[in-house]
């Protein structure tokens, strides 16, 4: 990835697997990076790459204009940011810690009161992917700050701004992950089902993968059914979809497998 951002002073708070990858991407991009981690040993490896190590979170949080926070959870974020809120006025915080949408909005309330520009982010990548072509990160919140720092944030992967509502990035994030887990659950259930016929999950994977890839390309065409339902003519009737799901449910029951997955799918897709 090429990135021509002017060198910025950036602090990274949290050097777990993901925070370390983010700090490395910033250093590789030529930025002046201060890092802090609760367990100091994790920061040492980054010194050789050019990072400066802060001795406290407060020091790191006041050492730069752009603050990247990537710790375990919302409680850890608050533990370190709220005590120094008064010293963060005018700075931009990009919180890449996974939170719920409501936690992100709640952080927005203290940030507004403190004069901090807050951007919430959802990372759609694992640490090894950071800075590579497949990685993307969802952002929401302070749009002007996002525009200002976009080229820095693009060092992590493609930067997708999804709205000024601070909860938006987290909501897109959990929705995408929900799609992934629904697919995994259906594969695990299907694997158990085909094994009752002498088949294998490995063979199912071979056959299911290209079919699901093709089905994924229909999501955009289905979106108006959710966004503007009054104008949408669905290609398959609810009766057809309900009957198809009932057939899967019956096949699961006949093979001695659980059926709760399909009841939920049916209620979501056809409302009953
Ligand atoms: N790793 C991934 O694939 C996912 C991709 C999607 C986004 N997540 C989220 O990123 C956050 C950090 O994840 P991580 O992979 O870096 O997690 P760990 O390697 O377990 O590191 C956790 C760091 O959090 C620090 N920490 C925990 N509690 C506190 C606290 N109370 N105060 C300060 N820091 C805290 C921990 O410090 P230490 O244990 O080394 O002292 C690590 O730096 C996370 O929200 C994922 O959901 C990653």
PDB file of C-alpha atoms and ligand atoms in Angstrom:
ATOM      1  CA  UNK A   1       0.000   0.000   0.000  1.00  0.00           C
ATOM      2  CA  UNK A   2       1.407   3.446  -0.832  1.00  0.00           C
ATOM      3  CA  UNK A   3       0.632   6.260   1.556  1.00  0.00           C
ATOM      4  CA  UNK A   4       1.904   9.806   1.241  1.00  0.00           C
ATOM      5  CA  UNK A   5       0.592  11.231   4.564  1.00  0.00           C
ATOM      6  CA  UNK A   6       2.702  14.021   6.055  1.00  0.00           C
ATOM      7  CA  UNK A   7       4.472  12.804   9.182  1.00  0.00           C
ATOM      8  CA  UNK A   8       2.219  13.152  12.222  1.00  0.00           C
ATOM      9  CA  UNK A   9       2.729  12.707  15.937  1.00  0.00           C
ATOM     10  CA  UNK A  10       0.652   9.656  16.820  1.00  0.00           C
ATOM     11  CA  UNK A  11       0.303   7.743  20.081  1.00  0.00           C
ATOM     12  CA  UNK A  12      -0.793   4.129  20.266  1.00  0.00           C
ATOM     13  CA  UNK A  13      -2.278   2.987  23.570  1.00  0.00           C
ATOM     14  CA  UNK A  14      -2.475  -0.795  23.868  1.00  0.00           C
ATOM     15  CA  UNK A  15       0.108  -3.087  22.324  1.00  0.00           C
ATOM     16  CA  UNK A  16      -1.637  -6.406  22.200  1.00  0.00           C
ATOM     17  CA  UNK A  17      -1.511  -8.330  18.926  1.00  0.00           C
ATOM     18  CA  UNK A  18      -3.591  -5.685  17.157  1.00  0.00           C
ATOM     19  CA  UNK A  19      -2.134  -2.550  18.758  1.00  0.00           C
ATOM     20  CA  UNK A  20       1.368  -3.756  17.892  1.00  0.00           C
ATOM     21  CA  UNK A  21       0.381  -4.285  14.250  1.00  0.00           C
ATOM     22  CA  UNK A  22      -1.154  -0.787  14.141  1.00  0.00           C
ATOM     23  CA  UNK A  23       1.950   0.802  15.672  1.00  0.00           C
ATOM     24  CA  UNK A  24       4.196  -1.018  13.181  1.00  0.00           C
ATOM     25  CA  UNK A  25       2.086   0.229  10.269  1.00  0.00           C
ATOM     26  CA  UNK A  26       2.358   3.818  11.545  1.00  0.00           C
ATOM     27  CA  UNK A  27       6.136   3.518  11.991  1.00  0.00           C
ATOM     28  CA  UNK A  28       6.492   2.007   8.521  1.00  0.00           C
ATOM     29  CA  UNK A  29       4.484   4.966   7.226  1.00  0.00           C
ATOM     30  CA  UNK A  30       7.077   7.378   8.606  1.00  0.00           C
ATOM     31  CA  UNK A  31       5.104   8.805  11.546  1.00  0.00           C
ATOM     32  CA  UNK A  32       6.486   9.884  14.899  1.00  0.00           C
ATOM     33  CA  UNK A  33       4.978   7.204  17.157  1.00  0.00           C
ATOM     34  CA  UNK A  34       4.733   7.121  20.949  1.00  0.00           C
ATOM     35  CA  UNK A  35       3.507   3.842  22.406  1.00  0.00           C
ATOM     36  CA  UNK A  36       2.259   2.698  25.788  1.00  0.00           C
ATOM     37  CA  UNK A  37       1.188  -0.693  27.067  1.00  0.00           C
ATOM     38  CA  UNK A  38       0.064  -1.716  30.551  1.00  0.00           C
ATOM     39  CA  UNK A  39       2.705  -4.473  30.506  1.00  0.00           C
ATOM     40  CA  UNK A  40       5.797  -2.471  29.475  1.00  0.00           C
ATOM     41  CA  UNK A  41       7.727  -5.438  28.027  1.00  0.00           C
ATOM     42  CA  UNK A  42       5.387  -5.514  25.033  1.00  0.00           C
ATOM     43  CA  UNK A  43       6.518  -2.035  24.007  1.00  0.00           C
ATOM     44  CA  UNK A  44      10.225  -2.886  23.860  1.00  0.00           C
ATOM     45  CA  UNK A  45      10.130  -4.654  20.496  1.00  0.00           C
ATOM     46  CA  UNK A  46       8.847  -1.483  18.868  1.00  0.00           C
ATOM     47  CA  UNK A  47      11.774   0.657  19.998  1.00  0.00           C
ATOM     48  CA  UNK A  48      13.975  -0.921  17.333  1.00  0.00           C
ATOM     49  CA  UNK A  49      11.382   0.159  14.753  1.00  0.00           C
ATOM     50  CA  UNK A  50      11.643   3.744  15.958  1.00  0.00           C
ATOM     51  CA  UNK A  51       8.886   4.033  18.555  1.00  0.00           C
ATOM     52  CA  UNK A  52       9.229   6.162  21.650  1.00  0.00           C
ATOM     53  CA  UNK A  53       7.906   4.454  24.786  1.00  0.00           C
ATOM     54  CA  UNK A  54       5.821   6.448  27.257  1.00  0.00           C
ATOM     55  CA  UNK A  55       5.967   5.488  30.905  1.00  0.00           C
ATOM     56  CA  UNK A  56       2.265   6.062  31.572  1.00  0.00           C
ATOM     57  CA  UNK A  57      -0.932   6.098  29.556  1.00  0.00           C
ATOM     58  CA  UNK A  58      -1.370   9.767  30.481  1.00  0.00           C
ATOM     59  CA  UNK A  59       2.053  10.560  29.020  1.00  0.00           C
ATOM     60  CA  UNK A  60       1.214   8.769  25.767  1.00  0.00           C
ATOM     61  CA  UNK A  61      -2.216  10.370  25.569  1.00  0.00           C
ATOM     62  CA  UNK A  62      -0.766  13.874  25.860  1.00  0.00           C
ATOM     63  CA  UNK A  63       2.225  13.290  23.584  1.00  0.00           C
ATOM     64  CA  UNK A  64       0.401  13.478  20.249  1.00  0.00           C
ATOM     65  CA  UNK A  65      -2.486  15.053  18.350  1.00  0.00           C
ATOM     66  CA  UNK A  66      -3.777  11.715  17.049  1.00  0.00           C
ATOM     67  CA  UNK A  67      -4.383   9.019  19.655  1.00  0.00           C
ATOM     68  CA  UNK A  68      -5.023   5.438  18.585  1.00  0.00           C
ATOM     69  CA  UNK A  69      -6.522   3.325  21.367  1.00  0.00           C
ATOM     70  CA  UNK A  70      -6.650  -0.447  20.967  1.00  0.00           C
ATOM     71  CA  UNK A  71      -7.100  -2.219  24.286  1.00  0.00           C
ATOM     72  CA  UNK A  72      -9.188  -5.139  25.434  1.00  0.00           C
ATOM     73  CA  UNK A  73     -12.566  -3.527  25.988  1.00  0.00           C
ATOM     74  CA  UNK A  74     -14.588  -0.413  26.709  1.00  0.00           C
ATOM     75  CA  UNK A  75     -13.813  -0.519  30.450  1.00  0.00           C
ATOM     76  CA  UNK A  76     -10.066  -0.408  29.722  1.00  0.00           C
ATOM     77  CA  UNK A  77     -10.563   2.542  27.360  1.00  0.00           C
ATOM     78  CA  UNK A  78     -12.434   4.532  29.991  1.00  0.00           C
ATOM     79  CA  UNK A  79      -9.966   3.606  32.713  1.00  0.00           C
ATOM     80  CA  UNK A  80      -7.205   5.448  30.824  1.00  0.00           C
ATOM     81  CA  UNK A  81      -8.979   8.222  28.923  1.00  0.00           C
ATOM     82  CA  UNK A  82     -11.462   9.615  31.411  1.00  0.00           C
ATOM     83  CA  UNK A  83      -8.947  10.620  34.132  1.00  0.00           C
ATOM     84  CA  UNK A  84      -7.011  12.758  31.604  1.00  0.00           C
ATOM     85  CA  UNK A  85     -10.025  14.047  29.663  1.00  0.00           C
ATOM     86  CA  UNK A  86      -9.302  17.657  30.576  1.00  0.00           C
ATOM     87  CA  UNK A  87      -5.836  17.364  29.002  1.00  0.00           C
ATOM     88  CA  UNK A  88      -7.116  15.893  25.743  1.00  0.00           C
ATOM     89  CA  UNK A  89      -8.968  18.997  24.499  1.00  0.00           C
ATOM     90  CA  UNK A  90      -8.373  19.521  20.776  1.00  0.00           C
ATOM     91  CA  UNK A  91      -6.912  16.069  20.197  1.00  0.00           C
ATOM     92  CA  UNK A  92      -8.412  13.305  18.065  1.00  0.00           C
ATOM     93  CA  UNK A  93      -9.011   9.894  19.605  1.00  0.00           C
ATOM     94  CA  UNK A  94      -9.525   6.940  17.280  1.00  0.00           C
ATOM     95  CA  UNK A  95     -10.834   4.103  19.403  1.00  0.00           C
ATOM     96  CA  UNK A  96     -10.192   0.806  17.618  1.00  0.00           C
ATOM     97  CA  UNK A  97     -11.146  -1.259  20.666  1.00  0.00           C
ATOM     98  CA  UNK A  98     -14.182  -3.428  19.955  1.00  0.00           C
ATOM     99  CA  UNK A  99     -17.239  -1.984  21.730  1.00  0.00           C
ATOM    100  CA  UNK A 100     -20.997  -2.067  21.358  1.00  0.00           C
ATOM    101  CA  UNK A 101     -22.633   0.832  19.473  1.00  0.00           C
ATOM    102  CA  UNK A 102     -24.060   2.194  22.733  1.00  0.00           C
ATOM    103  CA  UNK A 103     -20.654   2.086  24.437  1.00  0.00           C
ATOM    104  CA  UNK A 104     -19.242   4.071  21.505  1.00  0.00           C
ATOM    105  CA  UNK A 105     -22.030   6.678  21.807  1.00  0.00           C
ATOM    106  CA  UNK A 106     -21.504   6.900  25.538  1.00  0.00           C
ATOM    107  CA  UNK A 107     -17.784   7.592  24.964  1.00  0.00           C
ATOM    108  CA  UNK A 108     -18.915  10.282  22.527  1.00  0.00           C
ATOM    109  CA  UNK A 109     -20.729  12.069  25.365  1.00  0.00           C
ATOM    110  CA  UNK A 110     -17.646  12.459  27.554  1.00  0.00           C
ATOM    111  CA  UNK A 111     -15.518  13.264  24.500  1.00  0.00           C
ATOM    112  CA  UNK A 112     -17.878  16.081  23.501  1.00  0.00           C
ATOM    113  CA  UNK A 113     -17.835  17.467  27.032  1.00  0.00           C
ATOM    114  CA  UNK A 114     -14.012  17.327  27.022  1.00  0.00           C
ATOM    115  CA  UNK A 115     -13.620  18.932  23.583  1.00  0.00           C
ATOM    116  CA  UNK A 116     -12.147  15.745  22.108  1.00  0.00           C
ATOM    117  CA  UNK A 117     -12.856  14.685  18.524  1.00  0.00           C
ATOM    118  CA  UNK A 118     -13.767  11.020  18.807  1.00  0.00           C
ATOM    119  CA  UNK A 119     -13.774   8.497  15.989  1.00  0.00           C
ATOM    120  CA  UNK A 120     -14.866   4.952  16.708  1.00  0.00           C
ATOM    121  CA  UNK A 121     -13.473   2.156  14.562  1.00  0.00           C
ATOM    122  CA  UNK A 122     -14.174  -1.474  13.834  1.00  0.00           C
ATOM    123  CA  UNK A 123     -11.246  -3.422  12.427  1.00  0.00           C
ATOM    124  CA  UNK A 124     -12.238  -5.974   9.802  1.00  0.00           C
ATOM    125  CA  UNK A 125      -8.913  -7.811   9.778  1.00  0.00           C
ATOM    126  CA  UNK A 126      -6.654  -9.886  11.939  1.00  0.00           C
ATOM    127  CA  UNK A 127      -3.287  -8.427  13.030  1.00  0.00           C
ATOM    128  CA  UNK A 128      -1.291 -10.094  10.213  1.00  0.00           C
ATOM    129  CA  UNK A 129      -3.544  -8.414   7.637  1.00  0.00           C
ATOM    130  CA  UNK A 130      -2.945  -4.848   8.876  1.00  0.00           C
ATOM    131  CA  UNK A 131      -1.470  -2.723   6.099  1.00  0.00           C
ATOM    132  CA  UNK A 132      -2.181  -5.426   3.539  1.00  0.00           C
ATOM    133  CA  UNK A 133      -4.636  -5.403   0.645  1.00  0.00           C
ATOM    134  CA  UNK A 134      -7.465  -7.386   2.319  1.00  0.00           C
ATOM    135  CA  UNK A 135      -7.756  -5.262   5.461  1.00  0.00           C
ATOM    136  CA  UNK A 136     -10.406  -2.626   5.982  1.00  0.00           C
ATOM    137  CA  UNK A 137     -11.484  -0.582   8.955  1.00  0.00           C
ATOM    138  CA  UNK A 138     -14.917   0.948   9.566  1.00  0.00           C
ATOM    139  CA  UNK A 139     -14.995   4.424  11.113  1.00  0.00           C
ATOM    140  CA  UNK A 140     -17.772   6.648  12.453  1.00  0.00           C
ATOM    141  CA  UNK A 141     -18.075   9.812  14.505  1.00  0.00           C
ATOM    142  CA  UNK A 142     -16.109  13.018  13.945  1.00  0.00           C
ATOM    143  CA  UNK A 143     -16.225  13.337  10.158  1.00  0.00           C
ATOM    144  CA  UNK A 144     -13.929  16.371   9.894  1.00  0.00           C
ATOM    145  CA  UNK A 145     -11.248  14.650  11.970  1.00  0.00           C
ATOM    146  CA  UNK A 146     -11.624  11.510   9.869  1.00  0.00           C
ATOM    147  CA  UNK A 147     -11.064  13.551   6.688  1.00  0.00           C
ATOM    148  CA  UNK A 148      -8.013  15.199   8.273  1.00  0.00           C
ATOM    149  CA  UNK A 149      -6.390  11.921   9.307  1.00  0.00           C
ATOM    150  CA  UNK A 150      -7.704   9.664   6.585  1.00  0.00           C
ATOM    151  CA  UNK A 151      -4.343   9.161   4.891  1.00  0.00           C
ATOM    152  CA  UNK A 152      -2.796   8.114   8.223  1.00  0.00           C
ATOM    153  CA  UNK A 153      -5.646   5.692   8.965  1.00  0.00           C
ATOM    154  CA  UNK A 154      -5.295   4.195   5.484  1.00  0.00           C
ATOM    155  CA  UNK A 155      -1.963   2.747   6.617  1.00  0.00           C
ATOM    156  CA  UNK A 156      -4.024   0.124   8.504  1.00  0.00           C
ATOM    157  CA  UNK A 157      -6.135  -0.843   5.486  1.00  0.00           C
ATOM    158  CA  UNK A 158      -8.937   0.671   3.433  1.00  0.00           C
ATOM    159  CA  UNK A 159     -10.745   3.279   5.543  1.00  0.00           C
ATOM    160  CA  UNK A 160     -14.550   3.154   5.295  1.00  0.00           C
ATOM    161  CA  UNK A 161     -16.442   6.028   6.946  1.00  0.00           C
ATOM    162  CA  UNK A 162     -20.000   4.866   7.724  1.00  0.00           C
ATOM    163  CA  UNK A 163     -21.546   7.911   9.400  1.00  0.00           C
ATOM    164  CA  UNK A 164     -21.402  10.585  12.082  1.00  0.00           C
ATOM    165  CA  UNK A 165     -23.363   8.460  14.596  1.00  0.00           C
ATOM    166  CA  UNK A 166     -20.583   7.141  16.835  1.00  0.00           C
ATOM    167  CA  UNK A 167     -22.418   3.815  17.091  1.00  0.00           C
ATOM    168  CA  UNK A 168     -22.414   3.240  13.331  1.00  0.00           C
ATOM    169  CA  UNK A 169     -18.980   1.626  12.916  1.00  0.00           C
ATOM    170  CA  UNK A 170     -19.652  -0.791  15.778  1.00  0.00           C
ATOM    171  CA  UNK A 171     -23.095  -1.620  14.350  1.00  0.00           C
ATOM    172  CA  UNK A 172     -21.701  -2.394  10.878  1.00  0.00           C
ATOM    173  CA  UNK A 173     -18.899  -4.353  12.540  1.00  0.00           C
ATOM    174  CA  UNK A 174     -21.218  -6.614  14.582  1.00  0.00           C
ATOM    175  CA  UNK A 175     -23.569  -7.013  11.609  1.00  0.00           C
ATOM    176  CA  UNK A 176     -20.733  -8.240   9.395  1.00  0.00           C
ATOM    177  CA  UNK A 177     -19.511 -10.566  12.142  1.00  0.00           C
ATOM    178  CA  UNK A 178     -23.091 -11.791  12.579  1.00  0.00           C
ATOM    179  CA  UNK A 179     -23.094 -12.805   8.907  1.00  0.00           C
ATOM    180  CA  UNK A 180     -19.863 -14.696   9.417  1.00  0.00           C
ATOM    181  CA  UNK A 181     -21.116 -16.562  12.485  1.00  0.00           C
ATOM    182  CA  UNK A 182     -24.450 -17.422  10.817  1.00  0.00           C
ATOM    183  CA  UNK A 183     -22.459 -18.945   7.946  1.00  0.00           C
ATOM    184  CA  UNK A 184     -20.180 -20.857  10.339  1.00  0.00           C
ATOM    185  CA  UNK A 185     -23.196 -22.178  12.296  1.00  0.00           C
ATOM    186  CA  UNK A 186     -24.907 -23.393   9.095  1.00  0.00           C
ATOM    187  CA  UNK A 187     -21.697 -25.090   7.981  1.00  0.00           C
ATOM    188  CA  UNK A 188     -21.234 -26.851  11.328  1.00  0.00           C
ATOM    189  CA  UNK A 189     -24.859 -27.997  11.309  1.00  0.00           C
ATOM    190  CA  UNK A 190     -24.622 -29.064   7.647  1.00  0.00           C
ATOM    191  CA  UNK A 191     -21.387 -30.932   8.332  1.00  0.00           C
ATOM    192  CA  UNK A 192     -23.100 -32.963  11.043  1.00  0.00           C
ATOM    193  CA  UNK A 193     -26.055 -33.602   8.741  1.00  0.00           C
ATOM    194  CA  UNK A 194     -24.060 -34.857   5.730  1.00  0.00           C
ATOM    195  CA  UNK A 195     -22.092 -37.180   8.001  1.00  0.00           C
ATOM    196  CA  UNK A 196     -25.337 -39.071   8.706  1.00  0.00           C
ATOM    197  CA  UNK A 197     -25.337 -40.019   4.992  1.00  0.00           C
ATOM    198  CA  UNK A 198     -21.666 -41.130   4.935  1.00  0.00           C
ATOM    199  CA  UNK A 199     -20.508 -37.725   3.678  1.00  0.00           C
ATOM    200  CA  UNK A 200     -17.891 -35.444   5.201  1.00  0.00           C
ATOM    201  CA  UNK A 201     -17.665 -31.822   6.255  1.00  0.00           C
ATOM    202  CA  UNK A 202     -14.594 -31.534   4.001  1.00  0.00           C
ATOM    203  CA  UNK A 203     -16.646 -32.468   0.921  1.00  0.00           C
ATOM    204  CA  UNK A 204     -19.427 -30.129   2.049  1.00  0.00           C
ATOM    205  CA  UNK A 205     -16.894 -27.290   2.325  1.00  0.00           C
ATOM    206  CA  UNK A 206     -15.764 -27.948  -1.248  1.00  0.00           C
ATOM    207  CA  UNK A 207     -19.347 -27.775  -2.522  1.00  0.00           C
ATOM    208  CA  UNK A 208     -20.681 -25.074  -0.222  1.00  0.00           C
ATOM    209  CA  UNK A 209     -17.894 -22.514  -0.731  1.00  0.00           C
ATOM    210  CA  UNK A 210     -18.552 -21.617  -4.385  1.00  0.00           C
ATOM    211  CA  UNK A 211     -22.314 -21.644  -3.830  1.00  0.00           C
ATOM    212  CA  UNK A 212     -22.085 -19.239  -0.872  1.00  0.00           C
ATOM    213  CA  UNK A 213     -19.651 -17.032  -2.811  1.00  0.00           C
ATOM    214  CA  UNK A 214     -22.228 -16.779  -5.601  1.00  0.00           C
ATOM    215  CA  UNK A 215     -25.041 -16.092  -3.113  1.00  0.00           C
ATOM    216  CA  UNK A 216     -23.001 -13.352  -1.427  1.00  0.00           C
ATOM    217  CA  UNK A 217     -23.064 -11.425  -4.701  1.00  0.00           C
ATOM    218  CA  UNK A 218     -26.878 -11.121  -4.384  1.00  0.00           C
ATOM    219  CA  UNK A 219     -26.761  -9.143  -1.111  1.00  0.00           C
ATOM    220  CA  UNK A 220     -26.642  -5.753  -2.851  1.00  0.00           C
ATOM    221  CA  UNK A 221     -29.726  -6.630  -4.899  1.00  0.00           C
ATOM    222  CA  UNK A 222     -31.523  -7.664  -1.684  1.00  0.00           C
ATOM    223  CA  UNK A 223     -30.656  -4.447   0.195  1.00  0.00           C
ATOM    224  CA  UNK A 224     -33.693  -2.428  -1.086  1.00  0.00           C
ATOM    225  CA  UNK A 225     -35.921  -5.064   0.560  1.00  0.00           C
ATOM    226  CA  UNK A 226     -34.595  -3.740   3.893  1.00  0.00           C
ATOM    227  CA  UNK A 227     -33.835  -0.074   3.050  1.00  0.00           C
ATOM    228  CA  UNK A 228     -36.946   0.754   0.996  1.00  0.00           C
ATOM    229  CA  UNK A 229     -39.306  -2.240   1.401  1.00  0.00           C
ATOM    230  CA  UNK A 230     -42.358  -0.413  -0.027  1.00  0.00           C
ATOM    231  CA  UNK A 231     -40.655  -0.181  -3.435  1.00  0.00           C
ATOM    232  CA  UNK A 232     -39.127  -3.654  -3.429  1.00  0.00           C
ATOM    233  CA  UNK A 233     -40.420  -6.648  -5.349  1.00  0.00           C
ATOM    234  CA  UNK A 234     -38.781  -9.706  -3.885  1.00  0.00           C
ATOM    235  CA  UNK A 235     -37.655 -12.354  -6.367  1.00  0.00           C
ATOM    236  CA  UNK A 236     -38.896 -15.227  -4.184  1.00  0.00           C
ATOM    237  CA  UNK A 237     -42.162 -15.231  -2.251  1.00  0.00           C
ATOM    238  CA  UNK A 238     -42.248 -15.630   1.533  1.00  0.00           C
ATOM    239  CA  UNK A 239     -44.111 -18.907   0.967  1.00  0.00           C
ATOM    240  CA  UNK A 240     -41.240 -20.257  -1.141  1.00  0.00           C
ATOM    241  CA  UNK A 241     -38.612 -19.189   1.428  1.00  0.00           C
ATOM    242  CA  UNK A 242     -40.649 -20.559   4.367  1.00  0.00           C
ATOM    243  CA  UNK A 243     -41.151 -23.898   2.599  1.00  0.00           C
ATOM    244  CA  UNK A 244     -37.431 -24.166   1.757  1.00  0.00           C
ATOM    245  CA  UNK A 245     -36.431 -23.485   5.357  1.00  0.00           C
ATOM    246  CA  UNK A 246     -39.046 -25.936   6.663  1.00  0.00           C
ATOM    247  CA  UNK A 247     -37.568 -28.609   4.374  1.00  0.00           C
ATOM    248  CA  UNK A 248     -34.095 -28.025   5.824  1.00  0.00           C
ATOM    249  CA  UNK A 249     -35.565 -28.074   9.344  1.00  0.00           C
ATOM    250  CA  UNK A 250     -37.339 -31.386   8.630  1.00  0.00           C
ATOM    251  CA  UNK A 251     -34.158 -32.902   7.177  1.00  0.00           C
ATOM    252  CA  UNK A 252     -32.265 -31.885  10.324  1.00  0.00           C
ATOM    253  CA  UNK A 253     -34.910 -33.454  12.561  1.00  0.00           C
ATOM    254  CA  UNK A 254     -34.992 -36.668  10.456  1.00  0.00           C
ATOM    255  CA  UNK A 255     -31.204 -37.021  10.791  1.00  0.00           C
ATOM    256  CA  UNK A 256     -31.312 -36.482  14.560  1.00  0.00           C
ATOM    257  CA  UNK A 257     -29.768 -32.998  14.421  1.00  0.00           C
ATOM    258  CA  UNK A 258     -30.880 -29.846  16.267  1.00  0.00           C
ATOM    259  CA  UNK A 259     -33.350 -27.560  14.502  1.00  0.00           C
ATOM    260  CA  UNK A 260     -33.197 -24.278  16.445  1.00  0.00           C
ATOM    261  CA  UNK A 261     -30.997 -22.602  13.808  1.00  0.00           C
ATOM    262  CA  UNK A 262     -33.717 -22.753  11.165  1.00  0.00           C
ATOM    263  CA  UNK A 263     -36.586 -21.408  13.314  1.00  0.00           C
ATOM    264  CA  UNK A 264     -34.545 -18.233  13.852  1.00  0.00           C
ATOM    265  CA  UNK A 265     -33.705 -17.971  10.150  1.00  0.00           C
ATOM    266  CA  UNK A 266     -37.362 -18.370   9.192  1.00  0.00           C
ATOM    267  CA  UNK A 267     -38.544 -15.705  11.644  1.00  0.00           C
ATOM    268  CA  UNK A 268     -35.843 -13.295  10.397  1.00  0.00           C
ATOM    269  CA  UNK A 269     -36.512 -13.851   6.701  1.00  0.00           C
ATOM    270  CA  UNK A 270     -40.295 -14.246   6.547  1.00  0.00           C
ATOM    271  CA  UNK A 271     -41.382 -12.866   9.935  1.00  0.00           C
ATOM    272  CA  UNK A 272     -43.004 -16.040  11.291  1.00  0.00           C
TER     273      UNK A 272
HETATM  274  N1  LIG B   1      -6.934  -9.529  17.211  1.00  0.00           N
HETATM  275  C1  LIG B   1      -7.909  -9.497  16.306  1.00  0.00           C
HETATM  276  O1  LIG B   1      -7.920 -10.238  15.337  1.00  0.00           O
HETATM  277  C2  LIG B   1      -9.101  -8.557  16.483  1.00  0.00           C
HETATM  278  C3  LIG B   1      -9.594  -7.977  15.172  1.00  0.00           C
HETATM  279  C4  LIG B   1     -10.777  -7.098  15.356  1.00  0.00           C
HETATM  280  C5  LIG B   1     -10.554  -6.070  16.457  1.00  0.00           C
HETATM  281  N2  LIG B   1     -10.039  -6.675  17.642  1.00  0.00           N
HETATM  282  C6  LIG B   1     -10.097  -5.840  18.829  1.00  0.00           C
HETATM  283  O2  LIG B   1      -8.895  -5.122  19.097  1.00  0.00           O
HETATM  284  C7  LIG B   1      -8.758  -4.936  20.504  1.00  0.00           C
HETATM  285  C8  LIG B   1      -7.391  -5.438  20.933  1.00  0.00           C
HETATM  286  O3  LIG B   1      -7.241  -6.740  20.483  1.00  0.00           O
HETATM  287  P1  LIG B   1      -5.847  -7.496  20.540  1.00  0.00           P
HETATM  288  O4  LIG B   1      -5.880  -8.553  19.515  1.00  0.00           O
HETATM  289  O5  LIG B   1      -4.732  -6.545  20.500  1.00  0.00           O
HETATM  290  O6  LIG B   1      -5.973  -8.163  21.988  1.00  0.00           O
HETATM  291  P2  LIG B   1      -4.828  -8.712  22.952  1.00  0.00           P
HETATM  292  O7  LIG B   1      -3.670  -9.202  22.178  1.00  0.00           O
HETATM  293  O8  LIG B   1      -5.521  -9.624  23.887  1.00  0.00           O
HETATM  294  O9  LIG B   1      -4.363  -7.407  23.743  1.00  0.00           O
HETATM  295  C9  LIG B   1      -5.209  -6.720  24.647  1.00  0.00           C
HETATM  296  C10 LIG B   1      -4.551  -5.409  24.971  1.00  0.00           C
HETATM  297  O10 LIG B   1      -5.384  -4.710  25.928  1.00  0.00           O
HETATM  298  C11 LIG B   1      -4.556  -4.342  27.034  1.00  0.00           C
HETATM  299  N3  LIG B   1      -5.379  -4.233  28.213  1.00  0.00           N
HETATM  300  C12 LIG B   1      -6.282  -5.087  28.722  1.00  0.00           C
HETATM  301  N4  LIG B   1      -6.857  -4.574  29.832  1.00  0.00           N
HETATM  302  C13 LIG B   1      -6.286  -3.373  30.038  1.00  0.00           C
HETATM  303  C14 LIG B   1      -6.435  -2.353  31.014  1.00  0.00           C
HETATM  304  N5  LIG B   1      -7.326  -2.471  32.001  1.00  0.00           N
HETATM  305  N6  LIG B   1      -5.677  -1.247  30.899  1.00  0.00           N
HETATM  306  C15 LIG B   1      -4.771  -1.110  29.886  1.00  0.00           C
HETATM  307  N7  LIG B   1      -4.570  -2.026  28.934  1.00  0.00           N
HETATM  308  C16 LIG B   1      -5.331  -3.145  29.020  1.00  0.00           C
HETATM  309  C17 LIG B   1      -3.528  -5.445  27.117  1.00  0.00           C
HETATM  310  O11 LIG B   1      -2.457  -5.012  27.925  1.00  0.00           O
HETATM  311  P3  LIG B   1      -1.448  -6.083  28.592  1.00  0.00           P
HETATM  312  O12 LIG B   1      -2.298  -7.290  28.990  1.00  0.00           O
HETATM  313  O13 LIG B   1      -0.431  -6.427  27.544  1.00  0.00           O
HETATM  314  O14 LIG B   1      -0.891  -5.400  29.764  1.00  0.00           O
HETATM  315  C18 LIG B   1      -3.169  -5.591  25.636  1.00  0.00           C
HETATM  316  O15 LIG B   1      -2.335  -4.545  25.226  1.00  0.00           O
HETATM  317  C19 LIG B   1      -9.889  -5.702  21.177  1.00  0.00           C
HETATM  318  O16 LIG B   1     -10.935  -4.821  21.520  1.00  0.00           O
HETATM  319  C20 LIG B   1     -10.335  -6.664  20.084  1.00  0.00           C
HETATM  320  O17 LIG B   1     -11.697  -7.034  20.209  1.00  0.00           O
HETATM  321  C21 LIG B   1      -8.829  -7.451  17.486  1.00  0.00           C
END
